[in-house]
Short mmCIF file of C-alpha atoms in Angstrom, two decimals:
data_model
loop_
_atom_site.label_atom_id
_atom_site.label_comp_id
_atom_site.label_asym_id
_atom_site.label_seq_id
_atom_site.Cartn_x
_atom_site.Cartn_y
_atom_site.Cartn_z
CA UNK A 1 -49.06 78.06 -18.66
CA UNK A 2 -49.81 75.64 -21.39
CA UNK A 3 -53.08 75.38 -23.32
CA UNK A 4 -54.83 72.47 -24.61
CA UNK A 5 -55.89 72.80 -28.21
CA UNK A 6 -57.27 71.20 -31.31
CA UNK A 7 -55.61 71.60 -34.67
CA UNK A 8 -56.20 70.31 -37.51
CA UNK A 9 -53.15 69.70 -39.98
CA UNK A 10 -52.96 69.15 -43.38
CA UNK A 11 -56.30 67.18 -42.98
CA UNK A 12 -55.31 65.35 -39.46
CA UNK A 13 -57.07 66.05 -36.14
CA UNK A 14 -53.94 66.73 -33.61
CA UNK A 15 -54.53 67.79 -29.65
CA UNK A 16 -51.42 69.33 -28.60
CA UNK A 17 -50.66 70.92 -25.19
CA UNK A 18 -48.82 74.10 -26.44
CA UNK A 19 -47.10 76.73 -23.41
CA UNK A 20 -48.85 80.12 -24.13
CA UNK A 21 -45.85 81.61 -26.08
CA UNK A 22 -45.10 78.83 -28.86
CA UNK A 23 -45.39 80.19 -32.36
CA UNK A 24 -47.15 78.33 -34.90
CA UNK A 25 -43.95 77.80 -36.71
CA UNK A 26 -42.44 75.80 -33.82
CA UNK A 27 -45.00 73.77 -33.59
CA UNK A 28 -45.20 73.00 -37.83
CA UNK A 29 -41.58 72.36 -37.59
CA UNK A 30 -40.41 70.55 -34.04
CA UNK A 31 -43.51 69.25 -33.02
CA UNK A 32 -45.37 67.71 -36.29
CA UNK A 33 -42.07 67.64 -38.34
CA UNK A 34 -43.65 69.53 -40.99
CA UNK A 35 -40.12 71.42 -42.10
CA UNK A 36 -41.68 72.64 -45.02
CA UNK A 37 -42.32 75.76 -43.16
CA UNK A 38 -39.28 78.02 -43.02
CA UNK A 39 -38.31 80.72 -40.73
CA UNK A 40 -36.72 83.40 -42.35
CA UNK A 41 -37.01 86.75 -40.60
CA UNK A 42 -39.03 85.43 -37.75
CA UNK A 43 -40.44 89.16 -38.24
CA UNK A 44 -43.26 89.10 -41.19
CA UNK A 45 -41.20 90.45 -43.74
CA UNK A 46 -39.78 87.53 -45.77
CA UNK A 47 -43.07 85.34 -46.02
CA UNK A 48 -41.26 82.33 -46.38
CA UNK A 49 -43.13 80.78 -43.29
CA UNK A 50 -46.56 81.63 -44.50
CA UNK A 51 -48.99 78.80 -44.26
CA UNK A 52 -52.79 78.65 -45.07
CA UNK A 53 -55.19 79.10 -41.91
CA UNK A 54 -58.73 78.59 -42.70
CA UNK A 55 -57.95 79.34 -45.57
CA UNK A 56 -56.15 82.35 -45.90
CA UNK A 57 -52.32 82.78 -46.24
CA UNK A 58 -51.23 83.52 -43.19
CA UNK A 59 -47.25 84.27 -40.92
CA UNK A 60 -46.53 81.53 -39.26
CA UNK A 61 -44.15 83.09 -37.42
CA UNK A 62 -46.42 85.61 -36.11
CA UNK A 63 -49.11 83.31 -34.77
CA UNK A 64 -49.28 82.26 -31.69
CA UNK A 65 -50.24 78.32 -31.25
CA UNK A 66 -52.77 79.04 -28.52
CA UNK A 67 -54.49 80.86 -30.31
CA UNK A 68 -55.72 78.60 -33.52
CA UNK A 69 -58.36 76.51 -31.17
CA UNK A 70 -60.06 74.62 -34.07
CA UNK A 71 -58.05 75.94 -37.12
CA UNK A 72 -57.48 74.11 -40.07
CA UNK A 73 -53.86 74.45 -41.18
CA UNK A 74 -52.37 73.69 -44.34
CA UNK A 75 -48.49 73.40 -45.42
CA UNK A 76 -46.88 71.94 -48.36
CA UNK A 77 -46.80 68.85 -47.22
CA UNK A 78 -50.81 68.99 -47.30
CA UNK A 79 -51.27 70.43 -50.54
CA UNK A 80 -50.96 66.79 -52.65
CA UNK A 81 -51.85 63.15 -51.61
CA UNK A 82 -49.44 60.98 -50.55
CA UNK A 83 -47.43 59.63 -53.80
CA UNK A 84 -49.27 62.51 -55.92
CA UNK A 85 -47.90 66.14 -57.14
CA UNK A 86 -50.04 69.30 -57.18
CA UNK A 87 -50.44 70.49 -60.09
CA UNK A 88 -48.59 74.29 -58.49
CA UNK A 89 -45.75 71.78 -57.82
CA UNK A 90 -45.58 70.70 -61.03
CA UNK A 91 -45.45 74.42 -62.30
CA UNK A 92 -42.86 75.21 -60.24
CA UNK A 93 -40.92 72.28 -61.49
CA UNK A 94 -41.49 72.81 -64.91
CA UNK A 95 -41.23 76.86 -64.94
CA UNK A 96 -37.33 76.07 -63.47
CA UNK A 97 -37.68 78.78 -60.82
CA UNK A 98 -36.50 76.87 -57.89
CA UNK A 99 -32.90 77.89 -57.53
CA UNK A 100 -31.77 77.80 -53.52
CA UNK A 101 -35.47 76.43 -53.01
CA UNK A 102 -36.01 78.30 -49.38
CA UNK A 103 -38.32 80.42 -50.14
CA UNK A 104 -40.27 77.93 -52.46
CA UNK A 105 -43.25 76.79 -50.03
CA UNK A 106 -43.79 80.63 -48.82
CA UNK A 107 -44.46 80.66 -52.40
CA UNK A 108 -46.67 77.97 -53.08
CA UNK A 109 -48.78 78.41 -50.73
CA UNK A 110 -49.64 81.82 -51.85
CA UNK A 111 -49.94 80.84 -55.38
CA UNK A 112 -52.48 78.09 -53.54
CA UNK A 113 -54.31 80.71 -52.08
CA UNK A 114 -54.28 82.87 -54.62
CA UNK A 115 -56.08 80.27 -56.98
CA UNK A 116 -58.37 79.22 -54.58
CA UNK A 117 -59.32 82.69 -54.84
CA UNK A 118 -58.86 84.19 -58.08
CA UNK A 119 -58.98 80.52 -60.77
CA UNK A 120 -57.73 82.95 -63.33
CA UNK A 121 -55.37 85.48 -62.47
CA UNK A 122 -54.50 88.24 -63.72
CA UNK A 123 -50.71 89.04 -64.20
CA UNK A 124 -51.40 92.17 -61.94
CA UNK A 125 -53.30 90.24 -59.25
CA UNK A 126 -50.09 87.45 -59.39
CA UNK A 127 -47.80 90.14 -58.39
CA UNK A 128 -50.02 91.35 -55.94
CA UNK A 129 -50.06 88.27 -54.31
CA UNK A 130 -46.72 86.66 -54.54
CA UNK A 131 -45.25 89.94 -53.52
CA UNK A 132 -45.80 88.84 -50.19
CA UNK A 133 -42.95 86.35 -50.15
CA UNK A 134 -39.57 87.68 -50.78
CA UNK A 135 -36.94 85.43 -52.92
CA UNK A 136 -32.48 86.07 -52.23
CA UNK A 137 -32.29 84.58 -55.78
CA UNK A 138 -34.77 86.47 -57.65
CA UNK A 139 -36.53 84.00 -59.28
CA UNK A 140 -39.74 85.90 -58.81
CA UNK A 141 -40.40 86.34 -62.93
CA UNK A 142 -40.43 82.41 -62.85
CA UNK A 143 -42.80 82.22 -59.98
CA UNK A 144 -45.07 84.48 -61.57
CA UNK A 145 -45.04 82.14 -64.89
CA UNK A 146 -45.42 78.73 -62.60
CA UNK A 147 -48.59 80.73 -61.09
CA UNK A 148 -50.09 80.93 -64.63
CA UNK A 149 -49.23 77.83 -65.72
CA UNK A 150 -50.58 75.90 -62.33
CA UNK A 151 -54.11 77.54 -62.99
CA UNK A 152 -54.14 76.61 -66.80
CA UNK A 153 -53.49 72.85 -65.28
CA UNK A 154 -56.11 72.99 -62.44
CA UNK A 155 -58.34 74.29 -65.01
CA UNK A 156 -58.11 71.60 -67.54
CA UNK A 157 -58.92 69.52 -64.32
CA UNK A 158 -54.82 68.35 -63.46
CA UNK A 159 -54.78 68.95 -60.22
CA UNK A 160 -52.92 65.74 -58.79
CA UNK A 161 -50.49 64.00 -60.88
CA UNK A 162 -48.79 61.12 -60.33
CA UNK A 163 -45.54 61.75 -58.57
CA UNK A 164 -43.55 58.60 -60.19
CA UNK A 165 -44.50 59.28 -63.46
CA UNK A 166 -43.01 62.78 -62.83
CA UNK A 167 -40.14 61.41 -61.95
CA UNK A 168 -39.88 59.36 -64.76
CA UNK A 169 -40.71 61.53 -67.48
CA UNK A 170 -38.02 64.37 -65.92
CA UNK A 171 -35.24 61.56 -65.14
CA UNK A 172 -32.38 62.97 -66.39
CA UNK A 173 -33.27 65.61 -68.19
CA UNK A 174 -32.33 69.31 -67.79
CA UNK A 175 -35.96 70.92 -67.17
CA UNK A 176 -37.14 73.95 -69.54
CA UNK A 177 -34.41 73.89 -72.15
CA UNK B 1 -52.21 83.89 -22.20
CA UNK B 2 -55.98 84.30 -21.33
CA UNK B 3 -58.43 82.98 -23.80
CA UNK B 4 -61.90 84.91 -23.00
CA UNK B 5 -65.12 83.52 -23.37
CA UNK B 6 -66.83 86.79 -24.18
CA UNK B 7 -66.16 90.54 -24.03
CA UNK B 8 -67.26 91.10 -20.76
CA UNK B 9 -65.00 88.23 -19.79
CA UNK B 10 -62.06 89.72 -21.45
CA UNK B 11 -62.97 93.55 -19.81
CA UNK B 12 -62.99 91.58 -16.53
CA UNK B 13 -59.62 89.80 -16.80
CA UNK B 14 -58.14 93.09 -18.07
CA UNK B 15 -59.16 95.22 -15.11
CA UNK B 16 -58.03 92.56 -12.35
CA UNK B 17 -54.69 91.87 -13.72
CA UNK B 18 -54.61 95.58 -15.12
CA UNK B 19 -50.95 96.39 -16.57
CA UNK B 20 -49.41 93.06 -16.98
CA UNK B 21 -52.04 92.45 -19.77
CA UNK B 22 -51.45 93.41 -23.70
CA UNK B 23 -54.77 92.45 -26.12
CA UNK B 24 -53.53 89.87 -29.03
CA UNK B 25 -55.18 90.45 -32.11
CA UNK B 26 -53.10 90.31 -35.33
CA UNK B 27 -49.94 89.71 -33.57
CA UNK B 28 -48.18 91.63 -36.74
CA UNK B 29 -47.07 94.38 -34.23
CA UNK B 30 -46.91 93.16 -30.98
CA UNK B 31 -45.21 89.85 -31.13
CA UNK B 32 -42.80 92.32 -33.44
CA UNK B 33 -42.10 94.39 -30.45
CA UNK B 34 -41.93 91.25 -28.01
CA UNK B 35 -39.52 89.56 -29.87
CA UNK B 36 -37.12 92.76 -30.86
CA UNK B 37 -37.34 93.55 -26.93
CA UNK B 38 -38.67 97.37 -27.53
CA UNK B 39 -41.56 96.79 -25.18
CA UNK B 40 -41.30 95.07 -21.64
CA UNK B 41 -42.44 91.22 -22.05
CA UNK B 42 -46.39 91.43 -20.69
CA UNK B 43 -46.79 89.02 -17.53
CA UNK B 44 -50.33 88.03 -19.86
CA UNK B 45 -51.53 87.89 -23.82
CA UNK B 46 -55.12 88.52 -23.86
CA UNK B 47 -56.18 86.37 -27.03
CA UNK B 48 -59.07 88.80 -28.87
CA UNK B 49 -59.38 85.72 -31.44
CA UNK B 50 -62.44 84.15 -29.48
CA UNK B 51 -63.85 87.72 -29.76
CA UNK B 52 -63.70 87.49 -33.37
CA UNK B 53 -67.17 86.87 -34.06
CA UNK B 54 -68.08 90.32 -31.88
CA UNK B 55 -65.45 92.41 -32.76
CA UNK B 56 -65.40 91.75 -36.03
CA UNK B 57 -67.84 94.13 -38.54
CA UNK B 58 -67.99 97.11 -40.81
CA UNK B 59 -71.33 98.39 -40.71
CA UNK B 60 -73.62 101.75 -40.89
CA UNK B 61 -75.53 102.90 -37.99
CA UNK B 62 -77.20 105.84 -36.93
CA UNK B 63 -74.88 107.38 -39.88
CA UNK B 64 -72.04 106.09 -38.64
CA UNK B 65 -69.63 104.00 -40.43
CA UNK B 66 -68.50 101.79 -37.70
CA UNK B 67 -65.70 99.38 -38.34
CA UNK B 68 -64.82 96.54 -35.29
CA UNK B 69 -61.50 96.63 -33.84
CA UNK B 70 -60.35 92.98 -34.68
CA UNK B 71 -61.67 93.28 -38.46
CA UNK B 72 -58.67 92.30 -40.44
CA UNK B 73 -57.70 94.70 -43.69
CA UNK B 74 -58.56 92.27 -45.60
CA UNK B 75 -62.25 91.43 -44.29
CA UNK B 76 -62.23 95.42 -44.91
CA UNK B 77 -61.28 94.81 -48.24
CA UNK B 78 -64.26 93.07 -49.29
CA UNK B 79 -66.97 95.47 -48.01
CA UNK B 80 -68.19 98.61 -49.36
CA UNK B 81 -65.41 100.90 -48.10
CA UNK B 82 -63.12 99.35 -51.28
CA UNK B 83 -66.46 100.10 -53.67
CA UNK B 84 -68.04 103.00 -52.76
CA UNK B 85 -66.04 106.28 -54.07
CA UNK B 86 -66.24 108.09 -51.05
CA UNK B 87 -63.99 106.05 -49.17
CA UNK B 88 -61.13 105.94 -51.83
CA UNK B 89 -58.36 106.58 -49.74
CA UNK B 90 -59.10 103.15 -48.37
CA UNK B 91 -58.23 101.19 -51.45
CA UNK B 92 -54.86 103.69 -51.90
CA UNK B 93 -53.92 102.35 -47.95
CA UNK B 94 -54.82 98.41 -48.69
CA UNK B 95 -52.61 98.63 -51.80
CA UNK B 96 -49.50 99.97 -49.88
CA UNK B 97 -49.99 98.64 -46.81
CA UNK B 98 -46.87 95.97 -45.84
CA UNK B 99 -47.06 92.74 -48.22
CA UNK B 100 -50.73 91.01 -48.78
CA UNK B 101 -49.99 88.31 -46.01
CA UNK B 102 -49.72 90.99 -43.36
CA UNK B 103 -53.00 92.53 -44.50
CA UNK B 104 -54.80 89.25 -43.69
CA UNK B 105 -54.18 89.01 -40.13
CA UNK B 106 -53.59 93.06 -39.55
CA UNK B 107 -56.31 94.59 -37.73
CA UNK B 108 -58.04 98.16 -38.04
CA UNK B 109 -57.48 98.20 -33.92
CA UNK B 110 -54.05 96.99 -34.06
CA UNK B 111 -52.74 100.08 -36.37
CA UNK B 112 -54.38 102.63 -34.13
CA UNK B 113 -53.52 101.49 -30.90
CA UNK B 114 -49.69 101.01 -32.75
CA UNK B 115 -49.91 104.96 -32.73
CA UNK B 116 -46.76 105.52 -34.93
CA UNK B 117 -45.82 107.23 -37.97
CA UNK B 118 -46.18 104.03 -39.76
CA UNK B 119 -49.86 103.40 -38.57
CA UNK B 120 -50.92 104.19 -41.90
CA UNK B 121 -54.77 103.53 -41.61
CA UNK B 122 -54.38 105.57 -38.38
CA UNK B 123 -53.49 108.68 -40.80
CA UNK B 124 -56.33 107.37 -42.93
CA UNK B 125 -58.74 107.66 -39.94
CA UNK B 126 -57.94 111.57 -39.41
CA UNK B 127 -58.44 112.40 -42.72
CA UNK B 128 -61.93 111.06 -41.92
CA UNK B 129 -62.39 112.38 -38.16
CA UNK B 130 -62.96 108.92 -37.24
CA UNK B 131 -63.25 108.51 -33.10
CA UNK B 132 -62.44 105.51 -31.18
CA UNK B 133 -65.20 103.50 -28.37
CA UNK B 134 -62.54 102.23 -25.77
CA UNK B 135 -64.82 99.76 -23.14
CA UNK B 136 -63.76 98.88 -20.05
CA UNK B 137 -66.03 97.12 -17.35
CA UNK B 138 -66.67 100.47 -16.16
CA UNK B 139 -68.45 100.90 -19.13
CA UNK B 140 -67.39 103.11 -22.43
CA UNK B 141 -66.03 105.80 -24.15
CA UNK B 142 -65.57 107.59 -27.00
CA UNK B 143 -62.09 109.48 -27.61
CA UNK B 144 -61.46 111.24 -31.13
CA UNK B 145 -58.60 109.77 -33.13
CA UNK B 146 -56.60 113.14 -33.00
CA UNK B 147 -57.13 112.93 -29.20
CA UNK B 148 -56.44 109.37 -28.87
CA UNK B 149 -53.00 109.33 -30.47
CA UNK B 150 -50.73 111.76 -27.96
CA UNK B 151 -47.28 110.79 -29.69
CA UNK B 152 -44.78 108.26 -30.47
CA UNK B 153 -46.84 104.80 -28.99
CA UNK B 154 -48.19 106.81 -26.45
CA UNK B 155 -52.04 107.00 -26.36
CA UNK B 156 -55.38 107.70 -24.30
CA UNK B 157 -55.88 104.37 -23.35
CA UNK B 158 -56.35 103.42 -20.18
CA UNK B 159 -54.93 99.85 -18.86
CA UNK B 160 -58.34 98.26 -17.87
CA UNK B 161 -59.77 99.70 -21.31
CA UNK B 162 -59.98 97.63 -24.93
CA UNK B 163 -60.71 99.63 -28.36
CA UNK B 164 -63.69 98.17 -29.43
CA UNK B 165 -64.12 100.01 -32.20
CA UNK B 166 -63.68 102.93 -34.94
CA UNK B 167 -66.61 105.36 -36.23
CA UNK B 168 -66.67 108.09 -38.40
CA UNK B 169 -69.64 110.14 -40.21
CA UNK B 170 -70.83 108.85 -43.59
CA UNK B 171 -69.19 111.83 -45.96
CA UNK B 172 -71.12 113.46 -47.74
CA UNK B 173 -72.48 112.50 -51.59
CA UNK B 174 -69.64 114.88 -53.64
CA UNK B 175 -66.95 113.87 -51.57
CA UNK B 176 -63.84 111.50 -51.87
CA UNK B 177 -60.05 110.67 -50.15
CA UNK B 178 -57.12 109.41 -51.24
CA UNK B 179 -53.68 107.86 -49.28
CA UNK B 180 -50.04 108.67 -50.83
CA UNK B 181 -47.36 106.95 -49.73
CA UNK B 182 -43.71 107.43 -51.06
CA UNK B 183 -40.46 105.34 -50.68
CA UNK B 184 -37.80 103.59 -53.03
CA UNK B 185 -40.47 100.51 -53.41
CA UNK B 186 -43.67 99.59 -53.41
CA UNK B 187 -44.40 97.28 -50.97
CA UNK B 188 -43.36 96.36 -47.24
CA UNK B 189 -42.06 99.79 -47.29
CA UNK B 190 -42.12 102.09 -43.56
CA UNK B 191 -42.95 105.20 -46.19
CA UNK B 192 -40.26 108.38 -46.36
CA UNK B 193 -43.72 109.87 -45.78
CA UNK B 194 -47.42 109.14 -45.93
CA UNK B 195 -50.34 111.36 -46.09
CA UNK B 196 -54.06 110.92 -46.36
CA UNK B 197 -56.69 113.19 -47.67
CA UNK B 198 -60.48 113.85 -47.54
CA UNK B 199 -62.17 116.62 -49.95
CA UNK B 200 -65.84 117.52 -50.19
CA UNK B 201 -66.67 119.99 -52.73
CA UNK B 202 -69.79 121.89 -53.54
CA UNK B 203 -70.09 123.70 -57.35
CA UNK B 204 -66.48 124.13 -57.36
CA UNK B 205 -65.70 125.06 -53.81
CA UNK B 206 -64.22 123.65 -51.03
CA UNK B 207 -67.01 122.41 -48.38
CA UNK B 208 -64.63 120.61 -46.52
CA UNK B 209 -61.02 119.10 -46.30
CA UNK B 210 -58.79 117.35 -43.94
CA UNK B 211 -55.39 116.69 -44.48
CA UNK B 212 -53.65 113.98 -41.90
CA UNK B 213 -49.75 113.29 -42.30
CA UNK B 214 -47.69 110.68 -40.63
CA UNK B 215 -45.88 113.22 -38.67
CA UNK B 216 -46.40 117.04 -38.28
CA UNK B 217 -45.34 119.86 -36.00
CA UNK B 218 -44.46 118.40 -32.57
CA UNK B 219 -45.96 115.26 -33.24
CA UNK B 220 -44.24 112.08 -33.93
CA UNK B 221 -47.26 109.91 -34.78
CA UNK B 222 -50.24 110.56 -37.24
CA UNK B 223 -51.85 114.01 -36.81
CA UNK B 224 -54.30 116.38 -38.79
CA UNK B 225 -52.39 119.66 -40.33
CA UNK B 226 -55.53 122.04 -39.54
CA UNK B 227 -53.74 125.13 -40.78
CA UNK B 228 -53.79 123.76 -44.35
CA UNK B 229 -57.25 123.00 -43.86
CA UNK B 230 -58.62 125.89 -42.81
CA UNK B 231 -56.89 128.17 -45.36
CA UNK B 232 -57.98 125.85 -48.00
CA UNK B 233 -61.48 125.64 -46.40
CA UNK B 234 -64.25 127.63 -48.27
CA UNK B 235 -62.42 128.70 -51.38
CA UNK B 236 -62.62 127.48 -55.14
CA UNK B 237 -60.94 124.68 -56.10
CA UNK B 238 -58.13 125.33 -58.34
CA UNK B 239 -54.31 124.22 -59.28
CA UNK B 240 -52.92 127.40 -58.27
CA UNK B 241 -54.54 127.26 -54.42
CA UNK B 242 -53.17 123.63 -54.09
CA UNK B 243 -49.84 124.75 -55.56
CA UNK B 244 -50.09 128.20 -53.11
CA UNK B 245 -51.23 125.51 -49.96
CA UNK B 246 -48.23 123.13 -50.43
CA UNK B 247 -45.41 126.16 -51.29
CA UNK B 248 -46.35 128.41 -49.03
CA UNK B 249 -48.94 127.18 -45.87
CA UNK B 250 -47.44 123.71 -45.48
CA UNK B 251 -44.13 124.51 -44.89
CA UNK B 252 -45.00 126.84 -41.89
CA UNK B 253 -46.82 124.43 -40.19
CA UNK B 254 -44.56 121.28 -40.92
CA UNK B 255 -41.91 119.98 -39.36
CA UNK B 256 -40.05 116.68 -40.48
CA UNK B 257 -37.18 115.21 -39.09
CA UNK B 258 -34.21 113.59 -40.33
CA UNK B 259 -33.00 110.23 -39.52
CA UNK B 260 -31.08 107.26 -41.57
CA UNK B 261 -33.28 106.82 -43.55
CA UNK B 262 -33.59 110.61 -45.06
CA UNK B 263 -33.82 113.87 -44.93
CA UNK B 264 -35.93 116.36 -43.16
CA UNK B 265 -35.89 118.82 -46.45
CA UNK B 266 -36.45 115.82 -48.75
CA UNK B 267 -39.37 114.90 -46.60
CA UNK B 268 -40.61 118.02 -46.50
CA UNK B 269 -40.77 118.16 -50.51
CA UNK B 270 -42.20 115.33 -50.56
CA UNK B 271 -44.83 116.33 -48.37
CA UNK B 272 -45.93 119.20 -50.50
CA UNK B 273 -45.89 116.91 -53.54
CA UNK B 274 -47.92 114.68 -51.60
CA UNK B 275 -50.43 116.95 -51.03
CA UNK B 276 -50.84 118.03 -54.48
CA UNK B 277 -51.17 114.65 -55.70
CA UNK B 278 -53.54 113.83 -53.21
CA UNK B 279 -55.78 116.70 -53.25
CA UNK B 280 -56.04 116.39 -57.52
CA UNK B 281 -56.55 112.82 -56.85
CA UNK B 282 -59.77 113.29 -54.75
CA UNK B 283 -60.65 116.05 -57.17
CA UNK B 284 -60.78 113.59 -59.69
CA UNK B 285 -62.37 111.12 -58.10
CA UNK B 286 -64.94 113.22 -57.32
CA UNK B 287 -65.68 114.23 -60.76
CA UNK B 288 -65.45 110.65 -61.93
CA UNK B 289 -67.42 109.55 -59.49
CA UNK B 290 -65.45 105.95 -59.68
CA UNK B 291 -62.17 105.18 -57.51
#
């Protein structure tokens, strides 16, 4: 049995005929292409495959397709304008948490939910919320820092920076020392 | 998968196709289960998220709190349960419940129809004598928690039948709960043991109490441990009753098991420490008046 929904993606209508038992994730990764979204556990433990619905951070891996009729989804791939950076990817960058990188969008995506929510966090609500997303590397003191310093840039109004000038200002250079 | 329209569309797709159908709400359990095999693959999903809009309250009626079975934890979290201090114990559960992502698609339904030791808002729900409305197109009915939750995943629900929601009395102005959880972390954590308790007190004494572990004497899901209540029940508050309660009356009536994970005697102390803790913590509340 398949279903016939609409989704919208990272800000793109998208009718897709889904069989009753695909997972959100599958559909992110093998039928959009979006392979920002990880599986991990495939279980709701790791968080690496969370993705906003609505909204509100939610396990990809424990959704079922059929049932987001009308959702609005967002992944990493949505969170910037083509050619632009968030300004949470920018933390990230900058912070030098990244180390393997897999559990990196899990993580952004809370940090964007969690400053849609809360513009100024508290180090206590940070935890709280990137708790949900566990990192092999333990880079989760950086994360917490990138958190901070993403809502100190989206509140002196940075929210999308150029992507090439990124580039060109970090070319070469060993980030954070 | 069957995507109803309404409830009584959903009640009348459940009672033709009666025991190849399992209600879809959360998913955080279920598709858990699925997946690791421990339950038989249902023939149908019946999709409660079109029911959302129905199913989906905390409100007070006829002095009732009444909380809909597909309201998430979170959508709990930002009514009055989390502000008012007579329903403590539900901030203690939201903060150690799994990770924050799980506690936005989670629902209050979900955990109780779960009916395991891990069902920690079920344990919640006893310390507050909550009862659950099952519907079915037959019509409804109202089964208390205790009642509802027989053992291990096994509960009073028939096949045909859908929770539709949870109710309990408002407590009482003087009155206040707390949740305890222990294990080696903090979060996403199964708990060596939980327990949740409710204390009303009236110029010093005990009005009322109930105590609800994850597991006690020939249960292996959530239950009340009425012996502890009703020797507490009546008498003045004090450290040296709770100390008396948890060294000498809990241990009678408790029974924990060992497994990997630990030991029956270590869960056992930490039972009595958790209802020291708790009971003090409710005390305090109480006397603060602020959770």
């Amino acid at each position: 049995m398949s279903f016939k929904i609409n989704l919208k993606v990272n800000g793109k209508e998208h009718v897709l005929e889904v069989p009753a038992h695909e997972r959100l994730v599958d559909t992110l990764r093998y039928r959009l292409g979006l392979t920002s979204v990880k599986e991990g556990c495939g279980r709701g433990e790791c968080g690496t495959c969370i993705v906003l619905v609505n909204g509100l951070p939610k396990h990809s891996c424990l959704t079922l397709t059929a049932t987001l009729d009308g959702a609005e989804v967002l992944t990493l791939e949505g969170l910037a304008p083509e050619g632009k950076l968030h300004a949470i990817q920018l933390a990230y960058l900058e912070t030098r948490g990244v180390q393997c990188g897999f559990c990196t969008p899990g993580f952004m995506m809370m940090t964007k939910a969690l400053l849609d929510t809360h513009p100024e966090p508290q180090q206590e609500q940070v935890k709280e919320w990137l708790s949900s997303v566990l990192c092999r590397c333990g880079s989760y003191h950086y994360y917490f820092a990138a958190a901070k310093l993403a809502a100190k840039y989206i509140k002196e109004g940075k929210i999308y920076l150029d992507e090439k000038q990124v580039r060109e200002k970090y070319h070469m250079k060993v980030i954070g020392r | 998968m069957y995507r109803p329209k309404t409830l009584e569309d959903a009640l009348e797709f459940l009672s033709k196709n009666a025991p190849d159908v399992k209600p879809l709400a959360g998913g955080t359990e279920l598709l858990v289960l699925i997946r690791d095999k421990k339950i038989t693959t249902p023939k149908y999903l019946l999709d409660l998220s079109p029911l959302k809009k129905q199913l989906s309250y905390v409100k007070i009626e006829d002095g009732k709190v009444r909380i809909g079975a597909t309201t998430t934890l979170y959508e709990i979290s930002r009514t009055f349960l989390h502000s008012d201090v007579r329903f403590a114990g539900f901030v203690d559960t939201w903060k150690k419940f799994g990770t924050l992502a799980i506690r936005f698609s989670a629902t209050i339904g979900g955990n109780v129809v779960a009916g395991t030791q891990y069902s920690d808002y079920a344990t919640l729900l006893l310390a507050y004598d909550a009862t659950v409305k099952a519907v079915s197109s037959r019509g409804e009915r109202s089964i208390p928690l205790e009642k509802f939750i027989l053992d291990k995943r096994i509960i009073d629900l028939r096949p045909d039948e859908l929770v539709k929601e949870v109710e309990f009395a408002i407590p009482p102005q003087g009155s206040s709960s707390s949740f305890v959880k222990f294990d080696r972390r903090e979060l996403l954590i199964a708990g060596i043991i939980t327990g949740a308790f409710f204390l009303a007190l009236e110029e010093g004494k005990i009005r009322d109490v109930k105590i609800a572990f994850d597991m006690v004497k020939g249960k292996r899901a959530p239950a009340r441990s009425h012996e502890v209540e009703s020797f507490l029940l009546g008498k003045t508050f004090s450290e040296d009753l709770i100390e008396k309660a948890a060294e000498e009356v809990l241990p009678t009536y408790m029974e924990r098991i060992t497994d990997w994970w630990t030991t029956a005697e270590y869960r056992l102390d930490m039972s009595k420490v958790a209802l020291k803790r708790g009971l003090l913590k409710c005390k305090a509340r109480i006397e603060k008046g602020v959770i």
